[in-house]
Short mmCIF file of C-alpha atoms and ligand atoms in Angstrom, two decimals:
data_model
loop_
_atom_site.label_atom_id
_atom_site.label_comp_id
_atom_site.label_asym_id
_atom_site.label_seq_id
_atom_site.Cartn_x
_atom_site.Cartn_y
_atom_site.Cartn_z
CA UNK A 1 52.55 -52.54 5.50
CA UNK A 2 54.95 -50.35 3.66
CA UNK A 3 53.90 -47.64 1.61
CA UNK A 4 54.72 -48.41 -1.80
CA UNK A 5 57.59 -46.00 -3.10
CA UNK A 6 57.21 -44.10 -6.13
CA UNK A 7 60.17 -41.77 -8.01
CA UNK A 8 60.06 -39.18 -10.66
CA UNK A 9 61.30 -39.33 -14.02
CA UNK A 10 61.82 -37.20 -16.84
CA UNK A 11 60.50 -38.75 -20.37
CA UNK A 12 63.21 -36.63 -21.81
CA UNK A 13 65.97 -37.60 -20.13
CA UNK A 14 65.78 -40.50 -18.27
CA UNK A 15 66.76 -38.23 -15.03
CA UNK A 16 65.69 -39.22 -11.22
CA UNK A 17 64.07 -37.43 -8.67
CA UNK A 18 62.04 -38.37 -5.44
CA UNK A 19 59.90 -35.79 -5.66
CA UNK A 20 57.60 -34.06 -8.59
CA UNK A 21 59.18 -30.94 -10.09
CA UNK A 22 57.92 -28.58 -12.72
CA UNK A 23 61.19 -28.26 -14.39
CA UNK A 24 63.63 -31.06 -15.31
CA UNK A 25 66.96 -30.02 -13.20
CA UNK A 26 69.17 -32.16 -15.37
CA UNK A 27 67.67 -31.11 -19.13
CA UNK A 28 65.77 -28.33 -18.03
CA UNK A 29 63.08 -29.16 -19.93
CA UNK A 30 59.55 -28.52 -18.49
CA UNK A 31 56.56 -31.03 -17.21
CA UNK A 32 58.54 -33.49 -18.29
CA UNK A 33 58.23 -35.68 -15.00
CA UNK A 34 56.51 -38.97 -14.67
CA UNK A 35 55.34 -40.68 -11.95
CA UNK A 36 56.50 -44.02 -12.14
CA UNK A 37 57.40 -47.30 -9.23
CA UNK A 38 60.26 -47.34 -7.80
CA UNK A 39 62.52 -49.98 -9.07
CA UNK A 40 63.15 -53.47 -7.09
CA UNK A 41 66.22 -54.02 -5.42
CA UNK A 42 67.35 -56.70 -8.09
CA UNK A 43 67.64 -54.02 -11.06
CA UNK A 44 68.35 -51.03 -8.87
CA UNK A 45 71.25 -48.88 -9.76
CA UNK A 46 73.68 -50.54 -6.90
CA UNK A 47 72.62 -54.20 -8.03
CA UNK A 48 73.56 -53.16 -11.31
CA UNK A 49 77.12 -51.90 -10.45
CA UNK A 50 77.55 -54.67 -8.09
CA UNK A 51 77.20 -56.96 -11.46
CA UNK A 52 79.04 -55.42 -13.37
CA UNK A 53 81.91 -55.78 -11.00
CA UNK A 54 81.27 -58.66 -10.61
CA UNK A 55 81.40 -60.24 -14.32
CA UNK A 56 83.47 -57.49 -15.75
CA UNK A 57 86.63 -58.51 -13.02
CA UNK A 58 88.38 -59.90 -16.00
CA UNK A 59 88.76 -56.73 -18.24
CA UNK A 60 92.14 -55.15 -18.13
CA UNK A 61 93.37 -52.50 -19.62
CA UNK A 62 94.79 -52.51 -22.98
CA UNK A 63 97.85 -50.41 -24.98
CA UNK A 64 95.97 -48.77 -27.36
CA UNK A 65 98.26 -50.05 -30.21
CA UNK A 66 97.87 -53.65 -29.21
CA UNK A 67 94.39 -53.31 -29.85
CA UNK A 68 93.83 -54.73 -33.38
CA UNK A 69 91.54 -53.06 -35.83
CA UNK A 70 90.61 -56.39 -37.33
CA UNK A 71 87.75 -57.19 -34.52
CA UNK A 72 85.36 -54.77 -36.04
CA UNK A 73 83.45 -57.39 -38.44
CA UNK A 74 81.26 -55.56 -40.38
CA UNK A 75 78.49 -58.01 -42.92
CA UNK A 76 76.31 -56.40 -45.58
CA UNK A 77 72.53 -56.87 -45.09
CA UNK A 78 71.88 -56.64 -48.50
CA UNK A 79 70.29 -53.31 -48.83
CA UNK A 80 73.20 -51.36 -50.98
CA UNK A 81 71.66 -48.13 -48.75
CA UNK A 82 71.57 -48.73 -45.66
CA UNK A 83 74.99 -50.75 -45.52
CA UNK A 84 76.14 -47.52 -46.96
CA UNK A 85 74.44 -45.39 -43.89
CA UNK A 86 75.66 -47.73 -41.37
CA UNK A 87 79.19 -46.93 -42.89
CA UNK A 88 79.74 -50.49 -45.15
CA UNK A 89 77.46 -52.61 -43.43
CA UNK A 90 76.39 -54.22 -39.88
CA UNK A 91 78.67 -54.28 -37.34
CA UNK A 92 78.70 -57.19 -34.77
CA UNK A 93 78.06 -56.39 -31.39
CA UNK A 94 76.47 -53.49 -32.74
CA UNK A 95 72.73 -51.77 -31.31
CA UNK A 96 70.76 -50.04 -34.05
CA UNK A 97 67.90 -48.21 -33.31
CA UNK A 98 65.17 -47.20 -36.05
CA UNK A 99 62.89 -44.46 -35.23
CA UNK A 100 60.10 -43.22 -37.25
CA UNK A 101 56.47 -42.63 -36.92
CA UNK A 102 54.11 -45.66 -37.32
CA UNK A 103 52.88 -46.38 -40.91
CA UNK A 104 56.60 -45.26 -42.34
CA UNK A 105 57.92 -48.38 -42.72
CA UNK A 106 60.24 -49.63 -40.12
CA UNK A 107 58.81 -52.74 -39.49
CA UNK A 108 58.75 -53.68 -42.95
CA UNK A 109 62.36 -52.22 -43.68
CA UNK A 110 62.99 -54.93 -40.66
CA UNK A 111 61.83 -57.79 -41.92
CA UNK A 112 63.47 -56.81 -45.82
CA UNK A 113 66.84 -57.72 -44.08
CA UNK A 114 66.62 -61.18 -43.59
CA UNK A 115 64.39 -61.88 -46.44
CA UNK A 116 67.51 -60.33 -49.10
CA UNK A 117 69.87 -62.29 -46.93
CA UNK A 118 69.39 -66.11 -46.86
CA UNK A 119 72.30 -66.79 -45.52
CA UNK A 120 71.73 -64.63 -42.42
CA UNK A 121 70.26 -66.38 -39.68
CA UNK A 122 67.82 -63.98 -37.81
CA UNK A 123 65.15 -63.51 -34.68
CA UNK A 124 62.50 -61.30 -35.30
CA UNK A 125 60.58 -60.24 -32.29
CA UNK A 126 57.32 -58.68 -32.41
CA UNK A 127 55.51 -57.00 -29.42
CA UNK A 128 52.99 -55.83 -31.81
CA UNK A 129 52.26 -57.99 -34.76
CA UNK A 130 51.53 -61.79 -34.88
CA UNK A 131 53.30 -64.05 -36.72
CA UNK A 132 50.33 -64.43 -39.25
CA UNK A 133 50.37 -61.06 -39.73
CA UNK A 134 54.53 -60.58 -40.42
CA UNK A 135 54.32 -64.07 -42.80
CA UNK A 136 51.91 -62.05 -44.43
CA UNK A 137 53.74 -59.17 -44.79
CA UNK A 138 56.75 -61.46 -45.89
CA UNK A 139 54.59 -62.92 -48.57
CA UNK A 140 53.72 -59.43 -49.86
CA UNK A 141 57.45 -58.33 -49.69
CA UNK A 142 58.12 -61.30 -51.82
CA UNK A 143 61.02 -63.28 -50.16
CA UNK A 144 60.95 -66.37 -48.02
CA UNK A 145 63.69 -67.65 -45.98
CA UNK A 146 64.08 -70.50 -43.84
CA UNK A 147 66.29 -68.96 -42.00
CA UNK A 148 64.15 -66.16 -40.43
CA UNK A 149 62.40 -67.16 -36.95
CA UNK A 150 59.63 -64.99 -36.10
CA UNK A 151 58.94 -64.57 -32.04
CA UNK A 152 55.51 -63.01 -30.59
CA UNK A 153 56.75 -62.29 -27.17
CA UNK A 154 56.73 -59.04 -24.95
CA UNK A 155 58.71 -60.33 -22.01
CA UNK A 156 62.19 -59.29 -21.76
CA UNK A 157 63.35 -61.83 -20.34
CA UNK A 158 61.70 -64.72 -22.61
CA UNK A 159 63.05 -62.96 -25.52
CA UNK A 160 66.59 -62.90 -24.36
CA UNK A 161 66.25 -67.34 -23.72
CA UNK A 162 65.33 -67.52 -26.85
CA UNK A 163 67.75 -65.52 -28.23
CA UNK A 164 70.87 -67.21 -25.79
CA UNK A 165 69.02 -70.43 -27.09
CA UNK A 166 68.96 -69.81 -30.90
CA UNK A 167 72.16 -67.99 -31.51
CA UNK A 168 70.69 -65.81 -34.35
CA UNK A 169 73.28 -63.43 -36.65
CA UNK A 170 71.10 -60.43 -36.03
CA UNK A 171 68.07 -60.00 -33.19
CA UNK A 172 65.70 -57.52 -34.60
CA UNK A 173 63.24 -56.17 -31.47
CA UNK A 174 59.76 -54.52 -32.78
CA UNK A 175 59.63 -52.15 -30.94
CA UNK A 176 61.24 -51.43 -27.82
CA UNK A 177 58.37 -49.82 -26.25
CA UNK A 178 56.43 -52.87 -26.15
CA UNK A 179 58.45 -55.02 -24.54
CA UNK A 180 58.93 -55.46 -20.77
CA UNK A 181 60.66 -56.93 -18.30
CA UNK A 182 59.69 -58.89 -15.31
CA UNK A 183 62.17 -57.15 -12.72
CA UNK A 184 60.28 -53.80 -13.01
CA UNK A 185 56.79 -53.43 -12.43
CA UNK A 186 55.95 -50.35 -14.53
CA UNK A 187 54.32 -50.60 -17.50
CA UNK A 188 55.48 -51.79 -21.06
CA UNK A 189 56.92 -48.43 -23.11
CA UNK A 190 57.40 -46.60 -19.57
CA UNK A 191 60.84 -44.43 -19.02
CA UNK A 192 62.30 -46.85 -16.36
CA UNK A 193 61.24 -50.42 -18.67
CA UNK A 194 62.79 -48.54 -21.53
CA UNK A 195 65.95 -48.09 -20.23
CA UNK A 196 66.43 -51.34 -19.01
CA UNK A 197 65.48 -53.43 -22.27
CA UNK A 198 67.57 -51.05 -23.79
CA UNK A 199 70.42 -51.69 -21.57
CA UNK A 200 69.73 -55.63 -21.08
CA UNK A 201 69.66 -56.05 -25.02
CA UNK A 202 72.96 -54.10 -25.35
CA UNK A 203 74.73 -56.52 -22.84
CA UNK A 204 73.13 -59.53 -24.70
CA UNK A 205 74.98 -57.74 -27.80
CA UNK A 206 78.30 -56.82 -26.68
CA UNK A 207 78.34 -60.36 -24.98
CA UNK A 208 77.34 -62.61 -27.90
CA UNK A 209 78.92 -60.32 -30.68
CA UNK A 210 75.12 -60.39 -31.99
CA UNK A 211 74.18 -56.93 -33.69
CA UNK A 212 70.46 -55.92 -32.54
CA UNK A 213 67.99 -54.02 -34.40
CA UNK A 214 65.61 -52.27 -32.20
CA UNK A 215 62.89 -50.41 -33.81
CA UNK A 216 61.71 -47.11 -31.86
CA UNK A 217 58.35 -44.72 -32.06
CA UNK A 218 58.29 -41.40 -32.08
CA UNK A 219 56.82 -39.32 -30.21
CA UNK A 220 54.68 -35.86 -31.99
CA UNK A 221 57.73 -33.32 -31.21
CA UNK A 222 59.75 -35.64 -33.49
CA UNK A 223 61.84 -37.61 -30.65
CA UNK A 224 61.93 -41.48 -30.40
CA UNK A 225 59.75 -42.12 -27.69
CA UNK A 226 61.37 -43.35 -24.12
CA UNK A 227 64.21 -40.92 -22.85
CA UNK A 228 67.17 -39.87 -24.60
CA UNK A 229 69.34 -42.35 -22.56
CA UNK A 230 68.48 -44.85 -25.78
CA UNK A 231 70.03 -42.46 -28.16
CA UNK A 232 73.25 -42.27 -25.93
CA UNK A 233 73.79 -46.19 -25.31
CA UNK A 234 72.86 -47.39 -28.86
CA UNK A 235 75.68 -47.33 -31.06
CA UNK A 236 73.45 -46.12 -34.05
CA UNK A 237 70.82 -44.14 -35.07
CA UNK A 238 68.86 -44.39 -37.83
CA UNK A 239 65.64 -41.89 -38.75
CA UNK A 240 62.79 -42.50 -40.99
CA UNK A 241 61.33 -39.23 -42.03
CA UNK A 242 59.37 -38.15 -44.85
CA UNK A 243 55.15 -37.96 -45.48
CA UNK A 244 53.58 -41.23 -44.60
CA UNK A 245 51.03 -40.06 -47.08
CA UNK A 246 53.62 -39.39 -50.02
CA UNK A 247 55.88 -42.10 -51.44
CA UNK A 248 58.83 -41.49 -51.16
CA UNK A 249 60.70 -41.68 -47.27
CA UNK A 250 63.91 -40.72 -46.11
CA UNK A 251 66.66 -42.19 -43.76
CA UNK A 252 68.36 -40.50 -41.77
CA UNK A 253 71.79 -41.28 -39.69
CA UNK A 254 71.30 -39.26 -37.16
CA UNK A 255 74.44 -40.74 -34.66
CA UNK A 256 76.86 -43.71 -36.18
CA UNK A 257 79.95 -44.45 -33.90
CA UNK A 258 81.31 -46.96 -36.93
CA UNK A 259 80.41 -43.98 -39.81
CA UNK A 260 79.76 -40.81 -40.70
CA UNK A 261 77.06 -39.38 -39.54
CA UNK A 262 74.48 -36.71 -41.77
CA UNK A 263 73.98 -39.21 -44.57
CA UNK A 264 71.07 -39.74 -45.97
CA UNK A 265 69.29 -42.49 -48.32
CA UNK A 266 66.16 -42.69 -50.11
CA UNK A 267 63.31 -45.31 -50.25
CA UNK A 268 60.00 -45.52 -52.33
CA UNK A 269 57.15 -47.44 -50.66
CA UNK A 270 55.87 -49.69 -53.25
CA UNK A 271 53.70 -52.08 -53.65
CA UNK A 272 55.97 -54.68 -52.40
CA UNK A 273 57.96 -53.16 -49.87
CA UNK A 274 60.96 -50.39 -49.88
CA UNK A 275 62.70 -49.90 -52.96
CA UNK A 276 66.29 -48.50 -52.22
CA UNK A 277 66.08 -45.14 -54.85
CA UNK A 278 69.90 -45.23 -55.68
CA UNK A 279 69.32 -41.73 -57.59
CA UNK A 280 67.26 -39.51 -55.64
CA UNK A 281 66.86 -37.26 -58.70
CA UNK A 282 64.36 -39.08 -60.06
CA UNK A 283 61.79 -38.07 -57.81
CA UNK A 284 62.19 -35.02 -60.49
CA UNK A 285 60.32 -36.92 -63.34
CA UNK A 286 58.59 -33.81 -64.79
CA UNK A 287 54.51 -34.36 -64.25
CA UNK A 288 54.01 -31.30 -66.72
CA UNK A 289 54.49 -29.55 -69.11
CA UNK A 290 57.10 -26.92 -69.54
CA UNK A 291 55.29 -23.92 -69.28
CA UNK A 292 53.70 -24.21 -65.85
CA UNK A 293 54.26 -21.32 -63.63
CA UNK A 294 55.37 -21.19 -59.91
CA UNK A 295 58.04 -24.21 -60.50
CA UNK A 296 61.61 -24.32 -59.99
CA UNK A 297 64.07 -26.76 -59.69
CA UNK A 298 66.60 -26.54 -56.37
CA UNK A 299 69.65 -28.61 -55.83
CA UNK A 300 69.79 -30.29 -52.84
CA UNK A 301 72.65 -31.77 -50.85
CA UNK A 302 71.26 -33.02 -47.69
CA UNK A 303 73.88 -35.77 -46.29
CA UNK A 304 76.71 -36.32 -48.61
CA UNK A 305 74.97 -36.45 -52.23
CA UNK A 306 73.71 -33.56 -54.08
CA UNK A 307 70.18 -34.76 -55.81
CA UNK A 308 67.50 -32.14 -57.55
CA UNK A 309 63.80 -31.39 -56.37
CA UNK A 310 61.03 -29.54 -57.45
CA UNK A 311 59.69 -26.56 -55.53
CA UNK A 312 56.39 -25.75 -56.02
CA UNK A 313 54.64 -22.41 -55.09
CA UNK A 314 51.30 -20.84 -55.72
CA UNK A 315 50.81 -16.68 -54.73
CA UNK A 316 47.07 -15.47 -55.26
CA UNK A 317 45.76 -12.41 -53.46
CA UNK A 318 44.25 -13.24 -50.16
CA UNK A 319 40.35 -13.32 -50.20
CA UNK A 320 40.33 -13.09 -46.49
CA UNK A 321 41.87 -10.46 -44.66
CA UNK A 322 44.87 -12.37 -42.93
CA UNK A 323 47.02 -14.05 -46.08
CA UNK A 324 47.64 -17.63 -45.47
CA UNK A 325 51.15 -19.03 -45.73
CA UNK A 326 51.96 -22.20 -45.70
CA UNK A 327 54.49 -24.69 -46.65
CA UNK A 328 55.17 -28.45 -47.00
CA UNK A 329 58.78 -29.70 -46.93
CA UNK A 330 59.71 -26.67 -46.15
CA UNK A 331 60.01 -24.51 -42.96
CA UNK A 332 57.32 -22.14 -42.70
CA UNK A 333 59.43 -19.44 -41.00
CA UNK A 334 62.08 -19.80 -43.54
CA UNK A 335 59.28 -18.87 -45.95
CA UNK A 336 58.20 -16.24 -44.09
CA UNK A 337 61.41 -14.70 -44.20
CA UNK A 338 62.46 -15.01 -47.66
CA UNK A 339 59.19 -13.07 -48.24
CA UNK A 340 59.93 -10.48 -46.20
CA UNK A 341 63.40 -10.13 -47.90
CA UNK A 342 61.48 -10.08 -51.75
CA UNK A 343 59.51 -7.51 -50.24
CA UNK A 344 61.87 -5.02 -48.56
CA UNK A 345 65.31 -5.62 -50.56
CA UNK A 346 63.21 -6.02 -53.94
CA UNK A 347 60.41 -4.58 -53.85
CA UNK A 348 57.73 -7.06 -54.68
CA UNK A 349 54.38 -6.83 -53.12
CA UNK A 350 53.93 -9.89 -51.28
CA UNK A 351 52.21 -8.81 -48.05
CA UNK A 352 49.05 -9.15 -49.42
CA UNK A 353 49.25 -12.31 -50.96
CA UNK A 354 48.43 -16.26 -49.94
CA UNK A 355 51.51 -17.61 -50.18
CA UNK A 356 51.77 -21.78 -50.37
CA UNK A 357 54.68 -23.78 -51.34
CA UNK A 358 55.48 -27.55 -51.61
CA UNK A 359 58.73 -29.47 -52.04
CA UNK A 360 57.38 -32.61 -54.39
CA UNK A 361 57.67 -36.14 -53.47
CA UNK A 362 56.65 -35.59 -49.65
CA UNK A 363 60.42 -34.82 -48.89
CA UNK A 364 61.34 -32.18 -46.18
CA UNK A 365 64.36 -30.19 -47.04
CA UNK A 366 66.40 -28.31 -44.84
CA UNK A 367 69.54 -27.32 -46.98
CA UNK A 368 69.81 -23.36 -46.93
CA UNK A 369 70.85 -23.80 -50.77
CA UNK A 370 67.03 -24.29 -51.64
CA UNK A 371 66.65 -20.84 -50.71
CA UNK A 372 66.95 -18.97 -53.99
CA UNK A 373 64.61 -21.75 -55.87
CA UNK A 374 61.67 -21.14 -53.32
CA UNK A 375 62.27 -17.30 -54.04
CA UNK A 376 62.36 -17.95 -57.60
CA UNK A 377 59.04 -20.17 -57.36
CA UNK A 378 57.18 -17.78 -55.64
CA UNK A 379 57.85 -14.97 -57.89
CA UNK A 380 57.34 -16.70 -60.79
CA UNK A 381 53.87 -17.82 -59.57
CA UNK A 382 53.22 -14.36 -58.35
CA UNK A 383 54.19 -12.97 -62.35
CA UNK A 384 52.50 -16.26 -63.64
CA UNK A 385 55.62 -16.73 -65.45
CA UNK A 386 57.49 -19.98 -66.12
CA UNK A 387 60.96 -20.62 -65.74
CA UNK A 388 62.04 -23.19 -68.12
CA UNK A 389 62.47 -26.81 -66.51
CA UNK A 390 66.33 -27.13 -68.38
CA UNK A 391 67.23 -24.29 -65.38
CA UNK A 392 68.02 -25.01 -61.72
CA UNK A 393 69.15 -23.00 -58.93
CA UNK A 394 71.30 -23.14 -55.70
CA UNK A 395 72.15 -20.84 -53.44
CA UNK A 396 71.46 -18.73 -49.96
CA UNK A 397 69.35 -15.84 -49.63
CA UNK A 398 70.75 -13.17 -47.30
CA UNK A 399 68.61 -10.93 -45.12
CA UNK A 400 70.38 -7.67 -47.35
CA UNK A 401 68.67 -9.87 -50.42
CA UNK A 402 72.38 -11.17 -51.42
CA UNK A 403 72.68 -14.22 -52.89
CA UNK A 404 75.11 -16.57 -50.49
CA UNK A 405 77.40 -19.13 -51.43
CA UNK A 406 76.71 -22.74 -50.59
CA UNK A 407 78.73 -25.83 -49.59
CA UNK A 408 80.02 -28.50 -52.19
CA UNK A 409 78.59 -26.26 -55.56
CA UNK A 410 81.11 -28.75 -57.55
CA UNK A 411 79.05 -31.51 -56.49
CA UNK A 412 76.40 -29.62 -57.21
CA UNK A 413 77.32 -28.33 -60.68
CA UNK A 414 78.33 -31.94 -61.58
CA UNK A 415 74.68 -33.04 -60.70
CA UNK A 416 73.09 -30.93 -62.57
CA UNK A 417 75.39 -31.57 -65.60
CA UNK A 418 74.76 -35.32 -65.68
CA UNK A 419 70.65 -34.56 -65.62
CA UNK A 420 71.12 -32.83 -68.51
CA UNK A 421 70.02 -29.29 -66.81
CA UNK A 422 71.19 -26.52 -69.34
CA UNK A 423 72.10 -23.34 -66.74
CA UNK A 424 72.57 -23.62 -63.08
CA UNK A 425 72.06 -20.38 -61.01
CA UNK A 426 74.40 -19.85 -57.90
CA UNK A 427 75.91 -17.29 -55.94
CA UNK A 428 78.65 -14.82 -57.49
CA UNK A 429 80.95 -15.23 -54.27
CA UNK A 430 80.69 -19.28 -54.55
CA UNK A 431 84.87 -18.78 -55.57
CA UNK A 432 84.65 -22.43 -56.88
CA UNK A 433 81.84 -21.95 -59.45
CA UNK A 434 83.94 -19.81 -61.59
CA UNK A 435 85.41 -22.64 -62.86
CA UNK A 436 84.14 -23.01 -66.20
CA UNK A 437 82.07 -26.98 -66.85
CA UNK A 438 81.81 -27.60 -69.95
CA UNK A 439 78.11 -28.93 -70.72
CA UNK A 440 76.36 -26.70 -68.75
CA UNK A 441 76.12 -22.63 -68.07
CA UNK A 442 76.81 -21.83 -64.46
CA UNK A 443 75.47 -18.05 -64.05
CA UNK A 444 76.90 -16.01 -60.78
CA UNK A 445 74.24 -14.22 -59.57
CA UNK A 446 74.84 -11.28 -56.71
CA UNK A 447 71.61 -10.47 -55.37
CA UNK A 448 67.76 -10.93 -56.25
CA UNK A 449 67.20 -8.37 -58.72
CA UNK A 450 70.11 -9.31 -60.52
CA UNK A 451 68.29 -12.63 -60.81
CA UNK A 452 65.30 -11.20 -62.08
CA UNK A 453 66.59 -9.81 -64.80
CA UNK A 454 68.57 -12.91 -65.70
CA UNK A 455 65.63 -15.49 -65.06
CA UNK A 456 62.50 -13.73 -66.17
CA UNK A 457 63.77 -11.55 -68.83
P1 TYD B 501 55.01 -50.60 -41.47
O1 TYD B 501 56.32 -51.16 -41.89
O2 TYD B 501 54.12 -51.48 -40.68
O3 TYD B 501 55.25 -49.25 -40.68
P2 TYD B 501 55.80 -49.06 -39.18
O4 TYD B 501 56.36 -50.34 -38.69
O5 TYD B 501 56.83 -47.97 -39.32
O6 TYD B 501 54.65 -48.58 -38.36
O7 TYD B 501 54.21 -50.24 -42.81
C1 TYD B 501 53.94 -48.96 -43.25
C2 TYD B 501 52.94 -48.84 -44.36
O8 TYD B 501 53.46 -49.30 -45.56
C3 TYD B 501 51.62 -49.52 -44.16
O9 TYD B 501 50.62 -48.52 -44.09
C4 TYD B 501 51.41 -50.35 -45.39
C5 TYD B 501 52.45 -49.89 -46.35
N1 TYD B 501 53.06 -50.96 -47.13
C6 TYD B 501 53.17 -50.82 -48.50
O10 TYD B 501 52.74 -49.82 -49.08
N2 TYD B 501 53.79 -51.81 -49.24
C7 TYD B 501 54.28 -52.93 -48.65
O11 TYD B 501 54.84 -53.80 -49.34
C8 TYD B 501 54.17 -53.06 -47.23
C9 TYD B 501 54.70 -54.27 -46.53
C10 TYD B 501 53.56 -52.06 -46.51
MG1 MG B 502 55.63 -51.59 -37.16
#
């Protein structure tokens, strides 16, 4: 009897090899290969090409100008936020994949679709829930629809009969690595089964004009689970992020070949499912009082919308010989080096000290403009002096201790103007902030202890 064959993959990305290697030749990333069986001849790469011939003979090329715009039909699935991410709604034909870590809130963001829209016939397929358990969850969210079939099923190939059967609007998968298909005999969630419910799903799509939702995992370094090949053959990528722990959770575009990519909406986990947060400021309702110290207001643009958030910092003097820094929201190293830059440009003793900040609401920044409103936080903790709450800050911190300017400080200003903030701290070589707003004070500042004496005077 034959040995039976095994190749290599690599979970992160997707590439073949006959043999085990220590370092991916394709990504180069290391002990990334899996073992895994070697696909049957039905679904093996020639088989595939060989079908693709064979149904695709009657493509032909077209003049670019003959091709009419109008095919792209785009629907809204009713949630004002994520039409806007997917750049004005679904597209059909379209493959959407939603990755976050479990207990975020994708399968429930899933299953708010076709409970806002009546009208829109849809297939929900769960691999991991029973259809007790999602009518459950529907009751909670508070919508029913008659027009929403829910399918327990695992098997590829079942769930694509059903779907060719039912000729739903929109196919939502949960998730792809729990389904399988017949033609491979690895395991459900594997590299190689995957790929191909990936790829099977996205011909079901492009043939029947049916836009598919497939929700993703992923994995602890922050990937979606399964090799990167999904993320290159899905047309869109959506990314839940934020603290499962916290309320509030972000999403993310993170690829959109009908939009703009880099956008970003916000969603509160409530009692009753996701509520869209149309003005991500008001995760700034004040929980204090004024005079609190170690608080300082940043402006954020992360995507395309400026919105305001509260960094919070507390510096005591370490009680063990190593000071502890840490940070939530916020990178670490970051941290590390603004401290280093309040130490040696400005002189503050900080070496010594435990060192702990916290963006509030759960939310992980990564705009450089929070910069000068973590320094500003820290060293008002470290004075135990409060900076009043009507003040808010944006701009880069250099490693010479300059104050940088940032991107879109218009935006910005205008933000802060609507709030109602009464001064807004940026950089003195932002050109554009030297316009003059009525409403509000913009103050240029140069470097950090030009900002002390303006801030804590
Ligand atoms: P879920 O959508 O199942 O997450 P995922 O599919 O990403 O793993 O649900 C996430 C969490 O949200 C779960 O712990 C329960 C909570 N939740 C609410 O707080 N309110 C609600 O209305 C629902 C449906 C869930
Ligand atoms: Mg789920």
């Amino acid at each position: 009897m034959a040995k039976e064959r095994t190749v290599w993959y690599c979970t992160s990305c997707g590439n073949e090899s006959p043999k085990w290697m220590g370092r991916c030749p394709a990504c180069g990333e290391w002990n990334t290969m899996v073992e895994e069986p070697k696909r049957e001849k039905k679904s093996s790469a020639s088989g595939r090409s060989r079908a693709i011939l064979a149904t695709g003979s009657d493509a032909r090329p077209q003049l670019l100008e003959d091709i009419s715009l109008s095919s792209e039909n785009r629907f809204s699935i009713g949630l004002q936020e994520v039409d806007r991410l997917l750049g004005g709604g679904l597209v059909e034909g379209s493959m959407i994949l939603l990755g976050g870590e479990p207990g975020i809130g994708k399968s429930t963001l899933a299953l708010q679709i076709p409970l806002g829209v009546a009208s829109l016939k849809t297939l929900y397929v769960s691999g991991e829930e029973s259809p007790r358990q999602i009518k459950m969850r529907a009751q909670r969210l508070g919508g029913e629809t008659s027009n929403c079939s829910i399918l327990s099923e695992t098997i590829l190939e079942n769930i694509l009969d059903q779907a060719v059967g039912m000729s739903p609007d929109l196919l939502i998968v949960d998730s792809i690595q729990t389904i399988y298909s017949d033609a491979l005999d690895s395991s459900a969630g594997s590299v190689s089964q995957v790929k191909e419910c990936a790829a099977r799903l996205l011909r079901y799509a492009k043939e029947t004009g049916t836009p598919v939702i497939l929700i993703g995992h992923i994995t602890k370094d922050g990937t979606i689970a399964g090799p990167k090949v999904l993320e290159h053959i899905v047309d869109v990528v959506l990314q839940f992020e934020g603290d499962t722990r916290g309320a509030y959770r972000l999403l993310r575009s993170i690829k959109n070949r009908f939009g703009s990519t880099s956008e970003l909406a916000v969603f509160e986990m409530t009692g009753t499912g996701l509520r869209e947060v149309l003005n991500p400021s008001e995760i700034l309702i004040p929980m204090h009082q004024d005079d609190l110290s170690g608080i300082a207001i940043a402006s954020v643009m992360d995507g395309t919308r400026p919105f305001m958030l509260e960094i919070q910092s507390l510096v005591s003097t370490a009680a063990y010989g190593m000071p502890q820094r840490n940070a939530n929201g916020f990178d670490v190293r970051r941290m590390n080096m603004l401290l280093a830059v309040l130490e040696k440009r400005a002189g503050f003793k900080l070496a010594a000290k435990d060192v702990f900040l916290n963006v509030a609401g759960g939310l992980r920044v990564n705009d450089p403009a929070c910069d000068l409103a973590v320094a500003v936080a820290i060293l008002a903790s470290n004075f135990d002096l409060s900076v009043p709450l009507s003040n808010c800050f944006a701009a880069e911190i250099g490693l010479s201790g300059e104050l940088r300017p940032v991107s879109q400080i218009q935006r910005r200003i205008a933000e802060a103007r609507k709030l109602g903030f009464k001064k807004i701290f940026i950089s003195s070589f932002n050109r554009e902030g030297s316009f003059s707003k009525s409403g509000i004070e913009v103050v240029p500042v140069a470097d950090i202890p030009a900002l002390c004496r303006l801030v804590f005077k």
